[in-house]
GROMACS .gro file of C-alpha atoms in nm:
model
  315
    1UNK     CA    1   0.000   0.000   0.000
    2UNK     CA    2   0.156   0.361  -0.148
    3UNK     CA    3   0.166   0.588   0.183
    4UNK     CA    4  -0.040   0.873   0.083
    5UNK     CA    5   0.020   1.243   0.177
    6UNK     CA    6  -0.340   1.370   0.290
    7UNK     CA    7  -0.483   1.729   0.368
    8UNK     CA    8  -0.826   1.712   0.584
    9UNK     CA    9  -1.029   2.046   0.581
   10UNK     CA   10  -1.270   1.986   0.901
   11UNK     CA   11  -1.605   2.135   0.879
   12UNK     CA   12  -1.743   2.338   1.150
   13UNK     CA   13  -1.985   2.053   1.280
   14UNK     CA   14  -1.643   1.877   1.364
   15UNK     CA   15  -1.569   2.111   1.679
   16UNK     CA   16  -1.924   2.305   1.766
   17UNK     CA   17  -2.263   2.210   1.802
   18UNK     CA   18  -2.540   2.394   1.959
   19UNK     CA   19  -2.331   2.365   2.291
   20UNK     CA   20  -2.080   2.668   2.280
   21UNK     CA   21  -1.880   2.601   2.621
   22UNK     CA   22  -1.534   2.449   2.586
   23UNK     CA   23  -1.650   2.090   2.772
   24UNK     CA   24  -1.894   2.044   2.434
   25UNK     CA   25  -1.668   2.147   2.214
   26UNK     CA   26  -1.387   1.909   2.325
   27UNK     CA   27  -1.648   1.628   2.340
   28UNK     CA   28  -1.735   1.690   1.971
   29UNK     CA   29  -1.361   1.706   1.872
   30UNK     CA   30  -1.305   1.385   2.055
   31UNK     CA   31  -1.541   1.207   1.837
   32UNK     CA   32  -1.395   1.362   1.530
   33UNK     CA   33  -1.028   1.238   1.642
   34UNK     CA   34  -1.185   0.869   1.669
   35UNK     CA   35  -1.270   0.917   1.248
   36UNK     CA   36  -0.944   1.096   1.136
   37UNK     CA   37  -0.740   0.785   1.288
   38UNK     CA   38  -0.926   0.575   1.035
   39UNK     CA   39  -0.674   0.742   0.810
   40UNK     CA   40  -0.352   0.714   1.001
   41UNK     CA   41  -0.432   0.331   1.079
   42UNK     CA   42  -0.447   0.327   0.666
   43UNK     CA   43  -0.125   0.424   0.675
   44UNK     CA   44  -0.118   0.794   0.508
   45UNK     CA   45   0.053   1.085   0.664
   46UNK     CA   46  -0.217   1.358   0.812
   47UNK     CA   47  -0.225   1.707   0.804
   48UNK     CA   48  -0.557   1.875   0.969
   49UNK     CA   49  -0.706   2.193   0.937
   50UNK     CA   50  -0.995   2.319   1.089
   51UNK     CA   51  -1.251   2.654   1.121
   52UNK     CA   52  -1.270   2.872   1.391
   53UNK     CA   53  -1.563   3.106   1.289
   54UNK     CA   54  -1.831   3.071   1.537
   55UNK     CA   55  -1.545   3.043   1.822
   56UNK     CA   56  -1.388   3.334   1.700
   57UNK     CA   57  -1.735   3.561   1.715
   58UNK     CA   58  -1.780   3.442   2.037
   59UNK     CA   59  -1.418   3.506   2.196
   60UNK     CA   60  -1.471   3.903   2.001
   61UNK     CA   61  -1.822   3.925   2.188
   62UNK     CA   62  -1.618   3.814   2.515
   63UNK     CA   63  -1.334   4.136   2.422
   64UNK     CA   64  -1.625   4.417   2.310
   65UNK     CA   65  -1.827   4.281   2.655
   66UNK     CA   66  -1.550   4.367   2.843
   67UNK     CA   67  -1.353   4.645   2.720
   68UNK     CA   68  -1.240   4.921   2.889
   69UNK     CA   69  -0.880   5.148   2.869
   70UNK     CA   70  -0.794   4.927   3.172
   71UNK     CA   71  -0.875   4.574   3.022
   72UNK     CA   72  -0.866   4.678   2.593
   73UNK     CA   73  -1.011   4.471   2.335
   74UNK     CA   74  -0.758   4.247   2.139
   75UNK     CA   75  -0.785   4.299   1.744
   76UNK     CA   76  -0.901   4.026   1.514
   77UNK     CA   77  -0.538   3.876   1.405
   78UNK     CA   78  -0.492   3.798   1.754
   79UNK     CA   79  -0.838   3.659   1.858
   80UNK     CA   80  -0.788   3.436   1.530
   81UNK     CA   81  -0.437   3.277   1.741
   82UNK     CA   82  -0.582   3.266   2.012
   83UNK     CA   83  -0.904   3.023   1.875
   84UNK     CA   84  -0.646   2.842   1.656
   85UNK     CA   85  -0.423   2.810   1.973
   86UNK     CA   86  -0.678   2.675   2.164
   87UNK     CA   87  -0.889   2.469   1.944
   88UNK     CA   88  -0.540   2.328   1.807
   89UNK     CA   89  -0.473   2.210   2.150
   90UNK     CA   90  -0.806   1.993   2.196
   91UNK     CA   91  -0.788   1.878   1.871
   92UNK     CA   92  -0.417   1.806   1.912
   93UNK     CA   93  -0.511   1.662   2.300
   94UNK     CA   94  -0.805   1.408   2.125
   95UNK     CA   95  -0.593   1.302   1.858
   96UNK     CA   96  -0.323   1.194   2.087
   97UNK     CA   97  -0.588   1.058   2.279
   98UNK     CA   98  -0.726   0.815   2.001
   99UNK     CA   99  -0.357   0.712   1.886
  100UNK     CA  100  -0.296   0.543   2.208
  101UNK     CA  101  -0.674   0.372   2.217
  102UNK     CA  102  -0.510   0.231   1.864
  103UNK     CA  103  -0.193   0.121   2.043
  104UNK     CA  104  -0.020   0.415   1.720
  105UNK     CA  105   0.297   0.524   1.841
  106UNK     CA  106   0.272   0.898   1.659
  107UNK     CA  107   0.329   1.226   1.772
  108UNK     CA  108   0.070   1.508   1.712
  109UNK     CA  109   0.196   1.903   1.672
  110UNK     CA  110  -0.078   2.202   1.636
  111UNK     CA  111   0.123   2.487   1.454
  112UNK     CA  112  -0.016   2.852   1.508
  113UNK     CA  113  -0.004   2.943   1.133
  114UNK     CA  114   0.087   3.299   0.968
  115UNK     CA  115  -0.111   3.297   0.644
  116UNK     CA  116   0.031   3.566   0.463
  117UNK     CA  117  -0.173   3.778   0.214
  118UNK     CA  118  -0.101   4.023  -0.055
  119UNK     CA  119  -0.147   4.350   0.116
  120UNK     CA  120  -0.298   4.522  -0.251
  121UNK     CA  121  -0.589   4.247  -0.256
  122UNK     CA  122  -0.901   4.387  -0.359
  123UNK     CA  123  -1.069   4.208  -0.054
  124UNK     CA  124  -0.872   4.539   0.171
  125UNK     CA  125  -1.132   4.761  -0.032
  126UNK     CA  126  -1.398   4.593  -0.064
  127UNK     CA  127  -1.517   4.471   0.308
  128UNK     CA  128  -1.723   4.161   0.260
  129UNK     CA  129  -1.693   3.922   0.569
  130UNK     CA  130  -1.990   4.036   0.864
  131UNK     CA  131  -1.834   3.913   1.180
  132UNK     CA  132  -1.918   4.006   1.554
  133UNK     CA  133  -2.279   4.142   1.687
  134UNK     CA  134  -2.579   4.293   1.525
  135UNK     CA  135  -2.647   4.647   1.583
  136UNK     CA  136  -2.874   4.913   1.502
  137UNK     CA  137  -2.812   5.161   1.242
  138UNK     CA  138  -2.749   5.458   1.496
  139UNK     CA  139  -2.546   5.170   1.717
  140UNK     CA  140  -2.272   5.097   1.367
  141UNK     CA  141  -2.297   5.469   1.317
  142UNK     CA  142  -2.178   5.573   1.685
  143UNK     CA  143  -1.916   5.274   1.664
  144UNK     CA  144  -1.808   5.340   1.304
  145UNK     CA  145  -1.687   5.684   1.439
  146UNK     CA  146  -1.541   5.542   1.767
  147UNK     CA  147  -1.337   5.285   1.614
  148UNK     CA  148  -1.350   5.388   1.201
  149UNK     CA  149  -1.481   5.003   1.191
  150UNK     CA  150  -1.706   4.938   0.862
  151UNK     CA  151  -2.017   4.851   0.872
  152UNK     CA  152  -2.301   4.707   0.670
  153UNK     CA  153  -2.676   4.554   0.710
  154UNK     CA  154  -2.718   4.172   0.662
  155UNK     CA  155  -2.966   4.043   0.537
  156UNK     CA  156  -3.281   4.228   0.704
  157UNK     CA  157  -3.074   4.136   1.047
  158UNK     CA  158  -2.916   4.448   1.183
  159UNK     CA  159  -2.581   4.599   1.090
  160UNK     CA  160  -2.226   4.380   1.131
  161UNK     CA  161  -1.862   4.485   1.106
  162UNK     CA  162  -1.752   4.354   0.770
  163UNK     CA  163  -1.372   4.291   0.749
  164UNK     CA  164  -1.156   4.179   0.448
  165UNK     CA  165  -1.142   3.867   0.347
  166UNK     CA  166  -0.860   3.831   0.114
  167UNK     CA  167  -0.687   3.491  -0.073
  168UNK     CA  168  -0.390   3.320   0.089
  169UNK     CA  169  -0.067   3.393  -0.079
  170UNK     CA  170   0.219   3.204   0.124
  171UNK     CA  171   0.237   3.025   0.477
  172UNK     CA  172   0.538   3.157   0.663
  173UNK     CA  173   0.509   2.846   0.865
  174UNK     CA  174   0.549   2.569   0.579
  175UNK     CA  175   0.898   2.462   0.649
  176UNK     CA  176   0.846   2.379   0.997
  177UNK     CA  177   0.541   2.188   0.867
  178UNK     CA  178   0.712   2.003   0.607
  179UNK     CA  179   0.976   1.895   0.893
  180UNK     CA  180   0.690   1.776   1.083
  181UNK     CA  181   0.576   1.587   0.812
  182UNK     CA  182   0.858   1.432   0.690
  183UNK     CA  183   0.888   1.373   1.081
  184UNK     CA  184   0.626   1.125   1.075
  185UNK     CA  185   0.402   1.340   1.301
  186UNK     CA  186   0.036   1.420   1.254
  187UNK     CA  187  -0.011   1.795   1.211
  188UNK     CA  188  -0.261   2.025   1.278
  189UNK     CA  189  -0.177   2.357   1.121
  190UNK     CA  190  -0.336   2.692   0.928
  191UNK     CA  191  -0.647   2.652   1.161
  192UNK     CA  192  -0.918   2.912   1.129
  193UNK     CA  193  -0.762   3.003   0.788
  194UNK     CA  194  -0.447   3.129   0.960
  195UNK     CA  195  -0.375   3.413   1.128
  196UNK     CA  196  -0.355   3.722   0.832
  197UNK     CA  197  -0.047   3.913   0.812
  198UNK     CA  198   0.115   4.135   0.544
  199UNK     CA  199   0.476   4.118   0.420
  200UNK     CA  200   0.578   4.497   0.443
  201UNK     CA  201   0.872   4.616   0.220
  202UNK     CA  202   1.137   4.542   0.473
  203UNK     CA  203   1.019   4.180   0.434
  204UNK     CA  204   0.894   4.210   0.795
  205UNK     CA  205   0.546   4.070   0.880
  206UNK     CA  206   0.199   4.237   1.067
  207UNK     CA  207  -0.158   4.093   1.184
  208UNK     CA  208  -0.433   4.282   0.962
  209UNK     CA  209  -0.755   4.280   1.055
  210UNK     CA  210  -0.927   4.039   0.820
  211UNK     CA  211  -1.017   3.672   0.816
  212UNK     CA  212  -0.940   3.411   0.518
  213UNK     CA  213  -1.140   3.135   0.402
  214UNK     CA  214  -1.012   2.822   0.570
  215UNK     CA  215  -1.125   2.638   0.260
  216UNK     CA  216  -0.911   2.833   0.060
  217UNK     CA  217  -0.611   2.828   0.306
  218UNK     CA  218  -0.648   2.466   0.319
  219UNK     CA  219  -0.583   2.448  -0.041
  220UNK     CA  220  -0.276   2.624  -0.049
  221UNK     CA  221  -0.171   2.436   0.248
  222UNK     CA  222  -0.206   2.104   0.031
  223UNK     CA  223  -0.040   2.248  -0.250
  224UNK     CA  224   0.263   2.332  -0.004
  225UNK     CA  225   0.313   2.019   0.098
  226UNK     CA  226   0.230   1.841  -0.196
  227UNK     CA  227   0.016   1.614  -0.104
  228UNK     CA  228  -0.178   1.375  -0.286
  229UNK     CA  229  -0.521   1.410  -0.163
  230UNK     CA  230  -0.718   1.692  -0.032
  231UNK     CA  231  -1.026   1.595   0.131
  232UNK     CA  232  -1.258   1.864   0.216
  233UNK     CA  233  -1.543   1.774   0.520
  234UNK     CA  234  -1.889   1.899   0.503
  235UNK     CA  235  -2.218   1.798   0.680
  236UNK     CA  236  -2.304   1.576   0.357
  237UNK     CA  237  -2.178   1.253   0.237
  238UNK     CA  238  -2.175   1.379  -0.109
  239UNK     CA  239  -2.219   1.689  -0.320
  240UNK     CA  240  -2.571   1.730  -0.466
  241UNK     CA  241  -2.696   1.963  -0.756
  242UNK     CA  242  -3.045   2.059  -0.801
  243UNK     CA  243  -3.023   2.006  -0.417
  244UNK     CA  244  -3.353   1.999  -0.203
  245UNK     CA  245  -3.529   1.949  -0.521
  246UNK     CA  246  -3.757   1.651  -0.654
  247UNK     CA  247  -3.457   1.598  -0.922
  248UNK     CA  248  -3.172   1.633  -0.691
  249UNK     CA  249  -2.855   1.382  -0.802
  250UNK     CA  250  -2.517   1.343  -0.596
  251UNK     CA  251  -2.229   1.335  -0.774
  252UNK     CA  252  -1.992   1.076  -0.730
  253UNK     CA  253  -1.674   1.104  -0.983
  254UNK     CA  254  -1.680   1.424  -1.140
  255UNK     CA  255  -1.426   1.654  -1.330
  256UNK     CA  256  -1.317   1.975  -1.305
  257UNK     CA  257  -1.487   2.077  -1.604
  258UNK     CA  258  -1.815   1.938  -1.496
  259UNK     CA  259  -1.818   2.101  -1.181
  260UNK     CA  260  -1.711   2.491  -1.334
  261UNK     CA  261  -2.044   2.454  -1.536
  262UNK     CA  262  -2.263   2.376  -1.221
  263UNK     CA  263  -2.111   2.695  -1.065
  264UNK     CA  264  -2.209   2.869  -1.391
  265UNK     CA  265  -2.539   2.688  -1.319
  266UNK     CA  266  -2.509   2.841  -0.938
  267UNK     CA  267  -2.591   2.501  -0.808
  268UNK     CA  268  -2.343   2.587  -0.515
  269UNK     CA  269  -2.456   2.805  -0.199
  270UNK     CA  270  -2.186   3.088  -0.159
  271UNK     CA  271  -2.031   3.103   0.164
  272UNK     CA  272  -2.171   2.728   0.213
  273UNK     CA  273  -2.052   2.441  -0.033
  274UNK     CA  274  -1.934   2.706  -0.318
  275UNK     CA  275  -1.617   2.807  -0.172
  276UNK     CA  276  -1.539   2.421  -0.075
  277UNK     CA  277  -1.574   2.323  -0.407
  278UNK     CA  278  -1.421   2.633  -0.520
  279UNK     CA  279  -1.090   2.551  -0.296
  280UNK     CA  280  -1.107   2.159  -0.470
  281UNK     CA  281  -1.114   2.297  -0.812
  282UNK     CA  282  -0.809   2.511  -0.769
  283UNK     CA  283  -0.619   2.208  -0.574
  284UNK     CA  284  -0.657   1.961  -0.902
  285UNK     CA  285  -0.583   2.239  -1.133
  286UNK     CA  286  -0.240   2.305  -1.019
  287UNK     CA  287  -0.190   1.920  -0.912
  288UNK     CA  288  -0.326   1.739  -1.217
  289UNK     CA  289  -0.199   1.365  -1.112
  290UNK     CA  290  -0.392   1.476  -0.747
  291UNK     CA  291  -0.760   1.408  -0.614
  292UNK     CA  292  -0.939   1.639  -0.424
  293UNK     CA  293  -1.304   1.441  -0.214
  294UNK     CA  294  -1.589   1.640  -0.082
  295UNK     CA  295  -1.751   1.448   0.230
  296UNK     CA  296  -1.894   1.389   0.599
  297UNK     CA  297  -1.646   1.315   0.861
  298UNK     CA  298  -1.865   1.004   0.948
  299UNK     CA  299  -1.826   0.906   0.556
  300UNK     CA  300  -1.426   0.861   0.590
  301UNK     CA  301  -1.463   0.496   0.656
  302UNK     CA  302  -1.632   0.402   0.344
  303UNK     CA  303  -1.409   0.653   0.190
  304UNK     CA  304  -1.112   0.461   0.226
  305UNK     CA  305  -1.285   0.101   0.202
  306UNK     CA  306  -1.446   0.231  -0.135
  307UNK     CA  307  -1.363   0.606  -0.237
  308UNK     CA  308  -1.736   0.671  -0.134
  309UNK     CA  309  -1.785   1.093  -0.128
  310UNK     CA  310  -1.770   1.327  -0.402
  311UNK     CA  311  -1.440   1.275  -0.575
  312UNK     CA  312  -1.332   1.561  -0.782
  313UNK     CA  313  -1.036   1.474  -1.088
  314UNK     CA  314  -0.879   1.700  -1.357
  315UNK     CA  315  -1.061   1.465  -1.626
   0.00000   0.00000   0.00000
């Protein structure tokens, strides 16, 4: 059996439920660690990334609750370490955890991940990612001019901050986890989508306030490390077009080219499965002889036993 070279993208439902405290949330993950070691027992090397999004509103809703000159909010590149510090460590805690039910002698290393961006990315003028509270329009007004914070109505709900949300460039991290790998250690790395930072002139690096899709940092996080199979978790086994409809049809093995007409079709949500098959897409196109798979976490069994998911070639 060819050792294989695997990036897993967890979904959200991996780490948070409807139970937000950090008991429920290690619970969840320790569940999730008990399917990702159907992979190392396979025999392929692991490297796991993971979302932070809900954790992340909820740690800024902590800061804003509580800030004061004495006790100041922390800005958004540090709240993003600080969730993919902390959920690294459960995650990197239950994995560890599950190795030793297996009797796997394997080490597991969370990396807090600089995900570096191009500082001229359109995404730093045109704010599209709501993050934090609702407020009323006079509230966004009055903290617009306290902070010079953007802010925008969504969706009928109130008004949101809106940040950046610009592509991944570079990970300033990817030696150390290519030593990891090579290592023979499981790695959890660029979780949340990284923390964002700009390369200044000087070739120095600083935190911006933004947030990058963790579907998109995943991919470039395969590409780095070359690996030979990107998997991508959802809630669904499969990827479904004319979903929720009396024709709805999963799609199994499908190509590239196949897959850029259903997004001309906009069979995909945006900000839901569109991005994740979005991030697949662009893995396979610059890794040809690659596979990128669209599936549950509970579907990784039958995944290996019989490539069971949505399984996305260059065709």
């Amino acid at each position: 059996m060819t050792k294989r070279k695997i990036v897993v993208a967890l979904g959200g439902n991996a780490i948070l439920s409807s139970d937000p405290s950090a008991q429920a949330q290690q619970e969840a993950l320790i569940e999730t660690a008990g399917h990702l070691v159907k992979l190392i027992k396979n025999g392929d090397d692991l490297i796991i990334t993971h979302g932070n999004g809900p954790q992340v509103g909820n740690l800024l809703l902590q800061h804003l609750a509580a800030d004061s000159e004495k006790n100041p909010a922390f800005p958004l590149d540090s709240l993003v370490a600080m969730t993919e510090g902390s959920i690294g460590f459960w995650l990197q805690q239950a994995l560890q955890n599950a190795l030793l039910k297996e009797g796997i002698d394997k080490e597991v290393a969370s990396v807090v991940t600089q995900v570096v961006v191009d500082k001229n990315d359109p995404a730093f003028t045109n704010l599209t990612k709501p993050i934090g509270p609702f407020y009323t329009e006079e509230e966004a007004k009055a903290e617009s001019e306290r902070t010079g914070a953007t802010f925008k109505e969504d969706a009928g709900r109130g008004w949101r901050k809106v940040v950046a949300s610009p592509k991944p460039v570079a990970i300033k991290e990817i030696e150390t986890i290519r030593t990891l790998i090579d290592a023979g250690q499981v790695v959890v790395a660029a979780g949340g989508g990284g923390i964002p930072v700009i390369k200044e002139d000087d070739g120095s690096l600083r935190g911006v306030e933004a947030v990058i899709d963790k579907d998109f940092a995943s991919q470039r996080l395969a590409e780095l490390v070359d690996a030979d199979l990107f998997i991508v978790l959802t809630g669904v086994d499969y990827v479904f077009v004319n979903f929720n409809k009396p024709d709805q049809a999963r799609l199994e093995k499908v190509s590239v080219a196949e897959l850029e007409e259903y997004i001309k079709q906009e069979q995909f949500a945006p900000g839901s499965m569109l991005p994740k098959v979005e991030a697949a897409i662009a893995f396979v196109n610059n890794k040809p002889a690659s596979k990128a798979v669209i599936t549950s976490l509970e579907n990784l069994g039958e995944l290996i036993a019989s490539e069971s998911g949505t399984i996305i070639e260059k065709g």
